[in-house]
Amino acid sequence: MPAMPQSSMPKTPQDTFEGLLERHRKIVFKVANTYCRNAEDRRDLGQEIAVQLWRAFPAYDEARPFPTWMYRVALNVAISFARRAGYQDAHSVPLDERVAEPADTRAAIEEPDPRVEALREFIEQLDPLNRALMLLYLEDHSYLEIAEVLGLSQTNVATKISRLKQRIRDFVGSKARNS
């Protein structure tokens, strides 16, 4: 029997997983950047997220969006990683421009926007759940998507985000007064 051409061979679960992981790998980078300060810890967390995604993949429901499921697994792994490593109080993660892709390359060369720096500083001091909320909110996910990823109700998400917005305003206001 002649070998089937590569393109017509049925995909294995591993092929499917690898394709989905590659297509949505930025989620892993964003989550690792949000929860780890140094490059070595980011690599460790990224690997741990990939392992846990693979372990959980047989339970993935294809009727649900893969990125939502991936965020949920990645954030749960990151929160556990942060707690286990004692990062909750001792470490936080500023966005690393070397890993993140700037939306506008001219902006990467110019002076950093003080408002963006203040937002980064604010996010660094958040607990893991609120950090996850901010990450998803800043990624323009809907309250419904955030609720699904974090296992909260939409009302709870809306309330927490409203409180975070007020805390940001207070934080930025106090920084401006102290400058």
mmCIF file of N, CA, C and O in Angstrom, residues 50-144:
data_model
loop_
_atom_site.group_PDB
_atom_site.id
_atom_site.type_symbol
_atom_site.label_atom_id
_atom_site.label_comp_id
_atom_site.label_asym_id
_atom_site.label_seq_id
_atom_site.Cartn_x
_atom_site.Cartn_y
_atom_site.Cartn_z
ATOM 1 N N ALA A 50 3.005 24.931 29.212
ATOM 2 C CA ALA A 50 2.895 24.040 28.051
ATOM 3 C C ALA A 50 2.637 22.593 28.500
ATOM 4 O O ALA A 50 1.793 21.900 27.916
ATOM 5 N N VAL A 51 3.328 22.153 29.530
ATOM 6 C CA VAL A 51 3.133 20.789 30.042
ATOM 7 C C VAL A 51 1.705 20.609 30.551
ATOM 8 O O VAL A 51 1.039 19.605 30.240
ATOM 9 N N GLN A 52 1.232 21.572 31.325
ATOM 10 C CA GLN A 52 -0.120 21.454 31.881
ATOM 11 C C GLN A 52 -1.187 21.552 30.790
ATOM 12 O O GLN A 52 -2.237 20.898 30.883
ATOM 13 N N LEU A 53 -0.933 22.366 29.768
ATOM 14 C CA LEU A 53 -1.868 22.432 28.641
ATOM 15 C C LEU A 53 -1.953 21.065 27.962
ATOM 16 O O LEU A 53 -3.043 20.592 27.624
ATOM 17 N N TRP A 54 -0.809 20.433 27.747
ATOM 18 C CA TRP A 54 -0.783 19.115 27.107
ATOM 19 C C TRP A 54 -1.519 18.080 27.965
ATOM 20 O O TRP A 54 -2.303 17.284 27.473
ATOM 21 N N ARG A 55 -1.270 18.123 29.278
ATOM 22 C CA ARG A 55 -1.936 17.168 30.179
ATOM 23 C C ARG A 55 -3.448 17.366 30.187
ATOM 24 O O ARG A 55 -4.207 16.409 30.292
ATOM 25 N N ALA A 56 -3.875 18.616 30.097
ATOM 26 C CA ALA A 56 -5.302 18.927 30.162
ATOM 27 C C ALA A 56 -5.985 18.816 28.799
ATOM 28 O O ALA A 56 -7.215 18.797 28.723
ATOM 29 N N PHE A 57 -5.213 18.738 27.727
ATOM 30 C CA PHE A 57 -5.775 18.771 26.378
ATOM 31 C C PHE A 57 -6.815 17.694 26.112
ATOM 32 O O PHE A 57 -7.820 17.968 25.440
ATOM 33 N N PRO A 58 -6.671 16.467 26.609
ATOM 34 C CA PRO A 58 -7.722 15.470 26.354
ATOM 35 C C PRO A 58 -9.100 15.886 26.872
ATOM 36 O O PRO A 58 -10.119 15.450 26.351
ATOM 37 N N ALA A 59 -9.137 16.767 27.871
ATOM 38 C CA ALA A 59 -10.415 17.224 28.427
ATOM 39 C C ALA A 59 -10.923 18.493 27.744
ATOM 40 O O ALA A 59 -12.013 18.972 28.066
ATOM 41 N N TYR A 60 -10.155 19.032 26.801
ATOM 42 C CA TYR A 60 -10.576 20.261 26.114
ATOM 43 C C TYR A 60 -11.835 20.004 25.295
ATOM 44 O O TYR A 60 -11.921 19.050 24.535
ATOM 45 N N ASP A 61 -12.824 20.878 25.466
ATOM 46 C CA ASP A 61 -14.095 20.791 24.748
ATOM 47 C C ASP A 61 -13.995 21.679 23.508
ATOM 48 O O ASP A 61 -13.945 22.901 23.616
ATOM 49 N N GLU A 62 -13.959 21.052 22.336
ATOM 50 C CA GLU A 62 -13.782 21.794 21.085
ATOM 51 C C GLU A 62 -14.943 22.746 20.784
ATOM 52 O O GLU A 62 -14.825 23.586 19.888
ATOM 53 N N ALA A 63 -16.029 22.646 21.511
ATOM 54 C CA ALA A 63 -17.149 23.565 21.321
ATOM 55 C C ALA A 63 -16.834 24.939 21.922
ATOM 56 O O ALA A 63 -17.521 25.916 21.640
ATOM 57 N N ARG A 64 -15.801 25.004 22.752
ATOM 58 C CA ARG A 64 -15.412 26.264 23.399
ATOM 59 C C ARG A 64 -14.178 26.819 22.687
ATOM 60 O O ARG A 64 -13.376 26.067 22.150
ATOM 61 N N PRO A 65 -14.011 28.141 22.727
ATOM 62 C CA PRO A 65 -12.840 28.723 22.075
ATOM 63 C C PRO A 65 -11.535 28.271 22.740
ATOM 64 O O PRO A 65 -11.401 28.328 23.963
ATOM 65 N N PHE A 66 -10.581 27.835 21.934
ATOM 66 C CA PHE A 66 -9.310 27.365 22.469
ATOM 67 C C PHE A 66 -8.582 28.452 23.260
ATOM 68 O O PHE A 66 -8.066 28.164 24.347
ATOM 69 N N PRO A 67 -8.511 29.712 22.783
ATOM 70 C CA PRO A 67 -7.793 30.727 23.567
ATOM 71 C C PRO A 67 -8.377 30.938 24.967
ATOM 72 O O PRO A 67 -7.622 31.149 25.920
ATOM 73 N N THR A 68 -9.685 30.857 25.106
ATOM 74 C CA THR A 68 -10.305 31.015 26.421
ATOM 75 C C THR A 68 -9.870 29.882 27.344
ATOM 76 O O THR A 68 -9.469 30.112 28.485
ATOM 77 N N TRP A 69 -9.923 28.660 26.828
ATOM 78 C CA TRP A 69 -9.480 27.504 27.610
ATOM 79 C C TRP A 69 -7.994 27.635 27.945
ATOM 80 O O TRP A 69 -7.573 27.381 29.076
ATOM 81 N N MET A 70 -7.207 28.063 26.965
ATOM 82 C CA MET A 70 -5.765 28.183 27.165
ATOM 83 C C MET A 70 -5.444 29.223 28.241
ATOM 84 O O MET A 70 -4.583 28.990 29.095
ATOM 85 N N TYR A 71 -6.118 30.375 28.194
ATOM 86 C CA TYR A 71 -5.920 31.392 29.232
ATOM 87 C C TYR A 71 -6.252 30.815 30.609
ATOM 88 O O TYR A 71 -5.531 31.044 31.578
ATOM 89 N N ARG A 72 -7.350 30.084 30.687
ATOM 90 C CA ARG A 72 -7.766 29.541 31.981
ATOM 91 C C ARG A 72 -6.695 28.620 32.562
ATOM 92 O O ARG A 72 -6.295 28.743 33.714
ATOM 93 N N VAL A 73 -6.201 27.694 31.752
ATOM 94 C CA VAL A 73 -5.164 26.779 32.212
ATOM 95 C C VAL A 73 -3.889 27.547 32.536
ATOM 96 O O VAL A 73 -3.294 27.370 33.610
ATOM 97 N N ALA A 74 -3.466 28.431 31.634
ATOM 98 C CA ALA A 74 -2.214 29.178 31.821
ATOM 99 C C ALA A 74 -2.257 30.044 33.079
ATOM 100 O O ALA A 74 -1.285 30.088 33.845
ATOM 101 N N LEU A 75 -3.362 30.721 33.303
ATOM 102 C CA LEU A 75 -3.460 31.575 34.491
ATOM 103 C C LEU A 75 -3.500 30.752 35.771
ATOM 104 O O LEU A 75 -2.894 31.136 36.776
ATOM 105 N N ASN A 76 -4.187 29.627 35.752
ATOM 106 C CA ASN A 76 -4.197 28.767 36.944
ATOM 107 C C ASN A 76 -2.796 28.245 37.247
ATOM 108 O O ASN A 76 -2.370 28.219 38.405
ATOM 109 N N VAL A 77 -2.059 27.847 36.216
ATOM 110 C CA VAL A 77 -0.682 27.382 36.416
ATOM 111 C C VAL A 77 0.175 28.529 36.952
ATOM 112 O O VAL A 77 0.957 28.350 37.889
ATOM 113 N N ALA A 78 0.021 29.719 36.373
ATOM 114 C CA ALA A 78 0.829 30.869 36.788
ATOM 115 C C ALA A 78 0.542 31.264 38.235
ATOM 116 O O ALA A 78 1.471 31.575 38.998
ATOM 117 N N ILE A 79 -0.715 31.252 38.608
ATOM 118 C CA ILE A 79 -1.073 31.608 39.985
ATOM 119 C C ILE A 79 -0.488 30.582 40.956
ATOM 120 O O ILE A 79 0.096 30.944 41.976
ATOM 121 N N SER A 80 -0.594 29.305 40.622
ATOM 122 C CA SER A 80 0.008 28.267 41.470
ATOM 123 C C SER A 80 1.520 28.420 41.518
ATOM 124 O O SER A 80 2.136 28.283 42.579
ATOM 125 N N PHE A 81 2.118 28.699 40.389
ATOM 126 C CA PHE A 81 3.570 28.897 40.300
ATOM 127 C C PHE A 81 3.994 30.058 41.192
ATOM 128 O O PHE A 81 4.959 29.956 41.945
ATOM 129 N N ALA A 82 3.249 31.160 41.113
ATOM 130 C CA ALA A 82 3.586 32.339 41.913
ATOM 131 C C ALA A 82 3.451 32.049 43.402
ATOM 132 O O ALA A 82 4.307 32.440 44.194
ATOM 133 N N ARG A 83 2.416 31.361 43.774
ATOM 134 C CA ARG A 83 2.221 31.026 45.188
ATOM 135 C C ARG A 83 3.300 30.067 45.678
ATOM 136 O O ARG A 83 3.864 30.245 46.747
ATOM 137 N N ARG A 84 3.553 29.062 44.871
ATOM 138 C CA ARG A 84 4.532 28.032 45.244
ATOM 139 C C ARG A 84 5.929 28.640 45.383
ATOM 140 O O ARG A 84 6.691 28.276 46.262
ATOM 141 N N ALA A 85 6.274 29.560 44.525
ATOM 142 C CA ALA A 85 7.612 30.137 44.533
ATOM 143 C C ALA A 85 7.726 31.325 45.485
ATOM 144 O O ALA A 85 8.791 31.911 45.616
ATOM 145 N N GLY A 86 6.621 31.713 46.095
ATOM 146 C CA GLY A 86 6.668 32.845 47.016
ATOM 147 C C GLY A 86 6.722 34.182 46.301
ATOM 148 O O GLY A 86 7.138 35.185 46.865
ATOM 149 N N TYR A 87 6.291 34.211 45.048
ATOM 150 C CA TYR A 87 6.351 35.444 44.269
ATOM 151 C C TYR A 87 5.235 36.413 44.594
ATOM 152 O O TYR A 87 5.308 37.567 44.238
ATOM 153 N N GLN A 88 4.223 35.944 45.233
ATOM 154 C CA GLN A 88 3.057 36.788 45.474
ATOM 155 C C GLN A 88 3.450 38.111 46.127
ATOM 156 O O GLN A 88 2.982 39.166 45.734
ATOM 157 N N ASP A 89 4.333 38.048 47.117
ATOM 158 C CA ASP A 89 4.736 39.266 47.803
ATOM 159 C C ASP A 89 6.093 39.773 47.347
ATOM 160 O O ASP A 89 6.331 40.982 47.316
ATOM 161 N N ALA A 90 6.999 38.853 47.009
ATOM 162 C CA ALA A 90 8.380 39.241 46.763
ATOM 163 C C ALA A 90 8.664 39.696 45.338
ATOM 164 O O ALA A 90 9.590 40.467 45.124
ATOM 165 N N HIS A 91 7.909 39.204 44.358
ATOM 166 C CA HIS A 91 8.230 39.509 42.966
ATOM 167 C C HIS A 91 6.980 39.911 42.195
ATOM 168 O O HIS A 91 5.890 39.498 42.494
ATOM 169 N N SER A 92 7.206 40.670 41.191
ATOM 170 C CA SER A 92 6.155 40.985 40.230
ATOM 171 C C SER A 92 6.831 41.180 38.893
ATOM 172 O O SER A 92 8.044 41.196 38.802
ATOM 173 N N VAL A 93 6.030 41.322 37.868
ATOM 174 C CA VAL A 93 6.595 41.327 36.538
ATOM 175 C C VAL A 93 6.263 42.587 35.771
ATOM 176 O O VAL A 93 5.119 42.833 35.442
ATOM 177 N N PRO A 94 7.277 43.366 35.476
ATOM 178 C CA PRO A 94 7.039 44.439 34.534
ATOM 179 C C PRO A 94 7.045 43.849 33.125
ATOM 180 O O PRO A 94 7.685 42.821 32.890
ATOM 181 N N LEU A 95 6.340 44.451 32.241
ATOM 182 C CA LEU A 95 6.340 44.005 30.859
ATOM 183 C C LEU A 95 7.746 44.141 30.323
ATOM 184 O O LEU A 95 8.385 45.177 30.461
ATOM 185 N N ASP A 96 8.252 43.084 29.738
ATOM 186 C CA ASP A 96 9.604 43.088 29.192
ATOM 187 C C ASP A 96 9.507 43.406 27.705
ATOM 188 O O ASP A 96 9.045 42.590 26.921
ATOM 189 N N GLU A 97 9.964 44.582 27.314
ATOM 190 C CA GLU A 97 9.856 45.005 25.924
ATOM 191 C C GLU A 97 10.627 44.099 24.972
ATOM 192 O O GLU A 97 10.344 44.054 23.792
ATOM 193 N N ARG A 98 11.610 43.352 25.491
ATOM 194 C CA ARG A 98 12.363 42.456 24.619
ATOM 195 C C ARG A 98 11.518 41.262 24.205
ATOM 196 O O ARG A 98 11.772 40.651 23.179
ATOM 197 N N VAL A 99 10.512 40.907 24.999
ATOM 198 C CA VAL A 99 9.682 39.758 24.693
ATOM 199 C C VAL A 99 8.383 40.191 24.021
ATOM 200 O O VAL A 99 7.919 39.574 23.087
ATOM 201 N N ALA A 100 7.811 41.292 24.483
ATOM 202 C CA ALA A 100 6.549 41.779 23.918
ATOM 203 C C ALA A 100 6.815 42.543 22.632
ATOM 204 O O ALA A 100 7.859 43.157 22.462
ATOM 205 N N GLU A 101 5.872 42.484 21.751
ATOM 206 C CA GLU A 101 6.003 43.196 20.493
ATOM 207 C C GLU A 101 5.334 44.562 20.621
ATOM 208 O O GLU A 101 4.145 44.644 20.887
ATOM 209 N N PRO A 102 6.091 45.647 20.432
ATOM 210 C CA PRO A 102 5.461 46.963 20.512
ATOM 211 C C PRO A 102 4.498 47.168 19.350
ATOM 212 O O PRO A 102 4.755 46.717 18.235
ATOM 213 N N ALA A 103 3.381 47.815 19.637
ATOM 214 C CA ALA A 103 2.394 48.076 18.595
ATOM 215 C C ALA A 103 2.935 49.076 17.577
ATOM 216 O O ALA A 103 2.649 49.004 16.401
ATOM 217 N N ASP A 104 3.734 50.015 18.044
ATOM 218 C CA ASP A 104 4.285 51.055 17.182
ATOM 219 C C ASP A 104 5.778 51.120 17.469
ATOM 220 O O ASP A 104 6.189 51.478 18.560
ATOM 221 N N THR A 105 6.594 50.774 16.491
ATOM 222 C CA THR A 105 8.033 50.728 16.733
ATOM 223 C C THR A 105 8.597 52.097 17.084
ATOM 224 O O THR A 105 9.577 52.190 17.799
ATOM 225 N N ARG A 106 7.974 53.154 16.618
ATOM 226 C CA ARG A 106 8.448 54.497 16.989
ATOM 227 C C ARG A 106 8.270 54.731 18.478
ATOM 228 O O ARG A 106 9.100 55.340 19.127
ATOM 229 N N ALA A 107 7.189 54.205 19.051
ATOM 230 C CA ALA A 107 6.921 54.388 20.473
ATOM 231 C C ALA A 107 7.965 53.665 21.319
ATOM 232 O O ALA A 107 8.274 54.101 22.421
ATOM 233 N N ALA A 108 8.526 52.558 20.803
ATOM 234 C CA ALA A 108 9.528 51.816 21.558
ATOM 235 C C ALA A 108 10.833 52.605 21.675
ATOM 236 O O ALA A 108 11.597 52.406 22.596
ATOM 237 N N ILE A 109 11.082 53.515 20.746
ATOM 238 C CA ILE A 109 12.306 54.309 20.741
ATOM 239 C C ILE A 109 12.144 55.561 21.584
ATOM 240 O O ILE A 109 13.083 56.016 22.218
ATOM 241 N N GLU A 110 10.949 56.103 21.613
ATOM 242 C CA GLU A 110 10.687 57.340 22.335
ATOM 243 C C GLU A 110 10.719 57.126 23.839
ATOM 244 O O GLU A 110 10.778 56.006 24.324
ATOM 245 N N GLU A 111 10.649 58.234 24.574
ATOM 246 C CA GLU A 111 10.589 58.190 26.035
ATOM 247 C C GLU A 111 9.379 57.365 26.467
ATOM 248 O O GLU A 111 8.322 57.442 25.871
ATOM 249 N N PRO A 112 9.526 56.574 27.528
ATOM 250 C CA PRO A 112 8.371 55.815 28.009
ATOM 251 C C PRO A 112 7.285 56.769 28.525
ATOM 252 O O PRO A 112 7.583 57.769 29.167
ATOM 253 N N ASP A 113 6.060 56.446 28.229
ATOM 254 C CA ASP A 113 4.921 57.245 28.675
ATOM 255 C C ASP A 113 4.779 57.067 30.180
ATOM 256 O O ASP A 113 4.665 55.938 30.669
ATOM 257 N N PRO A 114 4.787 58.153 30.955
ATOM 258 C CA PRO A 114 4.675 58.022 32.410
ATOM 259 C C PRO A 114 3.396 57.319 32.850
ATOM 260 O O PRO A 114 3.371 56.638 33.871
ATOM 261 N N ARG A 115 2.319 57.456 32.073
ATOM 262 C CA ARG A 115 1.072 56.785 32.423
ATOM 263 C C ARG A 115 1.209 55.272 32.284
ATOM 264 O O ARG A 115 0.709 54.515 33.106
ATOM 265 N N VAL A 116 1.918 54.837 31.236
ATOM 266 C CA VAL A 116 2.139 53.409 31.027
ATOM 267 C C VAL A 116 3.037 52.864 32.134
ATOM 268 O O VAL A 116 2.790 51.787 32.678
ATOM 269 N N GLU A 117 4.068 53.612 32.479
ATOM 270 C CA GLU A 117 4.962 53.204 33.566
ATOM 271 C C GLU A 117 4.189 53.100 34.886
ATOM 272 O O GLU A 117 4.401 52.163 35.657
ATOM 273 N N ALA A 118 3.296 54.049 35.141
ATOM 274 C CA ALA A 118 2.492 54.008 36.368
ATOM 275 C C ALA A 118 1.568 52.783 36.353
ATOM 276 O O ALA A 118 1.394 52.119 37.381
ATOM 277 N N LEU A 119 0.987 52.473 35.196
ATOM 278 C CA LEU A 119 0.131 51.299 35.084
ATOM 279 C C LEU A 119 0.935 50.027 35.342
ATOM 280 O O LEU A 119 0.487 49.137 36.077
ATOM 281 N N ARG A 120 2.127 49.935 34.783
ATOM 282 C CA ARG A 120 2.980 48.767 35.028
ATOM 283 C C ARG A 120 3.297 48.631 36.509
ATOM 284 O O ARG A 120 3.239 47.540 37.079
ATOM 285 N N GLU A 121 3.652 49.743 37.130
ATOM 286 C CA GLU A 121 3.971 49.726 38.556
ATOM 287 C C GLU A 121 2.760 49.273 39.370
ATOM 288 O O GLU A 121 2.880 48.495 40.308
ATOM 289 N N PHE A 122 1.581 49.763 38.986
ATOM 290 C CA PHE A 122 0.342 49.367 39.677
ATOM 291 C C PHE A 122 0.103 47.866 39.531
ATOM 292 O O PHE A 122 -0.173 47.172 40.509
ATOM 293 N N ILE A 123 0.228 47.356 38.323
ATOM 294 C CA ILE A 123 -0.031 45.942 38.060
ATOM 295 C C ILE A 123 0.957 45.062 38.826
ATOM 296 O O ILE A 123 0.587 44.004 39.336
ATOM 297 N N GLU A 124 2.199 45.503 38.944
ATOM 298 C CA GLU A 124 3.220 44.731 39.654
ATOM 299 C C GLU A 124 2.829 44.453 41.103
ATOM 300 O O GLU A 124 3.188 43.417 41.648
ATOM 301 N N GLN A 125 2.106 45.381 41.723
ATOM 302 C CA GLN A 125 1.786 45.202 43.139
ATOM 303 C C GLN A 125 0.468 44.458 43.378
ATOM 304 O O GLN A 125 0.098 44.243 44.516
ATOM 305 N N LEU A 126 -0.198 44.044 42.311
ATOM 306 C CA LEU A 126 -1.467 43.318 42.458
ATOM 307 C C LEU A 126 -1.247 41.858 42.838
ATOM 308 O O LEU A 126 -0.233 41.260 42.493
ATOM 309 N N ASP A 127 -2.239 41.286 43.517
ATOM 310 C CA ASP A 127 -2.220 39.858 43.806
ATOM 311 C C ASP A 127 -2.487 39.096 42.500
ATOM 312 O O ASP A 127 -2.930 39.683 41.518
ATOM 313 N N PRO A 128 -2.205 37.801 42.459
ATOM 314 C CA PRO A 128 -2.325 37.047 41.205
ATOM 315 C C PRO A 128 -3.695 37.108 40.525
ATOM 316 O O PRO A 128 -3.769 37.232 39.308
ATOM 317 N N LEU A 129 -4.784 37.030 41.281
ATOM 318 C CA LEU A 129 -6.109 37.071 40.659
ATOM 319 C C LEU A 129 -6.368 38.421 40.002
ATOM 320 O O LEU A 129 -6.818 38.489 38.853
ATOM 321 N N ASN A 130 -6.075 39.508 40.699
ATOM 322 C CA ASN A 130 -6.294 40.831 40.114
ATOM 323 C C ASN A 130 -5.343 41.093 38.951
ATOM 324 O O ASN A 130 -5.694 41.783 38.000
ATOM 325 N N ARG A 131 -4.152 40.532 39.011
ATOM 326 C CA ARG A 131 -3.214 40.660 37.893
ATOM 327 C C ARG A 131 -3.792 39.958 36.662
ATOM 328 O O ARG A 131 -3.733 40.473 35.546
ATOM 329 N N ALA A 132 -4.380 38.778 36.872
ATOM 330 C CA ALA A 132 -5.021 38.049 35.773
ATOM 331 C C ALA A 132 -6.193 38.857 35.209
ATOM 332 O O ALA A 132 -6.365 38.958 33.990
ATOM 333 N N LEU A 133 -6.992 39.428 36.090
ATOM 334 C CA LEU A 133 -8.111 40.273 35.646
ATOM 335 C C LEU A 133 -7.611 41.417 34.765
ATOM 336 O O LEU A 133 -8.172 41.687 33.699
ATOM 337 N N MET A 134 -6.556 42.089 35.232
ATOM 338 C CA MET A 134 -6.019 43.227 34.469
ATOM 339 C C MET A 134 -5.468 42.773 33.122
ATOM 340 O O MET A 134 -5.684 43.426 32.106
ATOM 341 N N LEU A 135 -4.757 41.661 33.113
ATOM 342 C CA LEU A 135 -4.204 41.146 31.860
ATOM 343 C C LEU A 135 -5.311 40.912 30.845
ATOM 344 O O LEU A 135 -5.241 41.379 29.706
ATOM 345 N N LEU A 136 -6.349 40.219 31.258
ATOM 346 C CA LEU A 136 -7.453 39.918 30.342
ATOM 347 C C LEU A 136 -8.216 41.179 29.952
ATOM 348 O O LEU A 136 -8.617 41.337 28.792
ATOM 349 N N TYR A 137 -8.425 42.073 30.897
ATOM 350 C CA TYR A 137 -9.139 43.322 30.606
ATOM 351 C C TYR A 137 -8.345 44.170 29.610
ATOM 352 O O TYR A 137 -8.903 44.697 28.639
ATOM 353 N N LEU A 138 -7.044 44.285 29.828
ATOM 354 C CA LEU A 138 -6.204 45.086 28.928
ATOM 355 C C LEU A 138 -6.058 44.435 27.558
ATOM 356 O O LEU A 138 -5.718 45.113 26.590
ATOM 357 N N GLU A 139 -6.341 43.142 27.470
ATOM 358 C CA GLU A 139 -6.323 42.432 26.191
ATOM 359 C C GLU A 139 -7.682 42.559 25.485
ATOM 360 O O GLU A 139 -7.912 41.897 24.480
ATOM 361 N N ASP A 140 -8.576 43.376 26.039
ATOM 362 C CA ASP A 140 -9.902 43.634 25.467
ATOM 363 C C ASP A 140 -10.822 42.415 25.440
ATOM 364 O O ASP A 140 -11.668 42.281 24.558
ATOM 365 N N HIS A 141 -10.663 41.537 26.418
ATOM 366 C CA HIS A 141 -11.601 40.426 26.525
ATOM 367 C C HIS A 141 -12.888 40.940 27.173
ATOM 368 O O HIS A 141 -12.861 41.828 28.020
ATOM 369 N N SER A 142 -13.999 40.368 26.773
ATOM 370 C CA SER A 142 -15.287 40.768 27.337
ATOM 371 C C SER A 142 -15.390 40.249 28.765
ATOM 372 O O SER A 142 -14.663 39.333 29.167
ATOM 373 N N TYR A 143 -16.319 40.828 29.531
ATOM 374 C CA TYR A 143 -16.535 40.360 30.893
ATOM 375 C C TYR A 143 -16.932 38.882 30.895
ATOM 376 O O TYR A 143 -16.537 38.130 31.774
ATOM 377 N N LEU A 144 -17.700 38.465 29.902
ATOM 378 C CA LEU A 144 -18.101 37.062 29.793
ATOM 379 C C LEU A 144 -16.879 36.168 29.602
ATOM 380 O O LEU A 144 -16.732 35.144 30.277
#
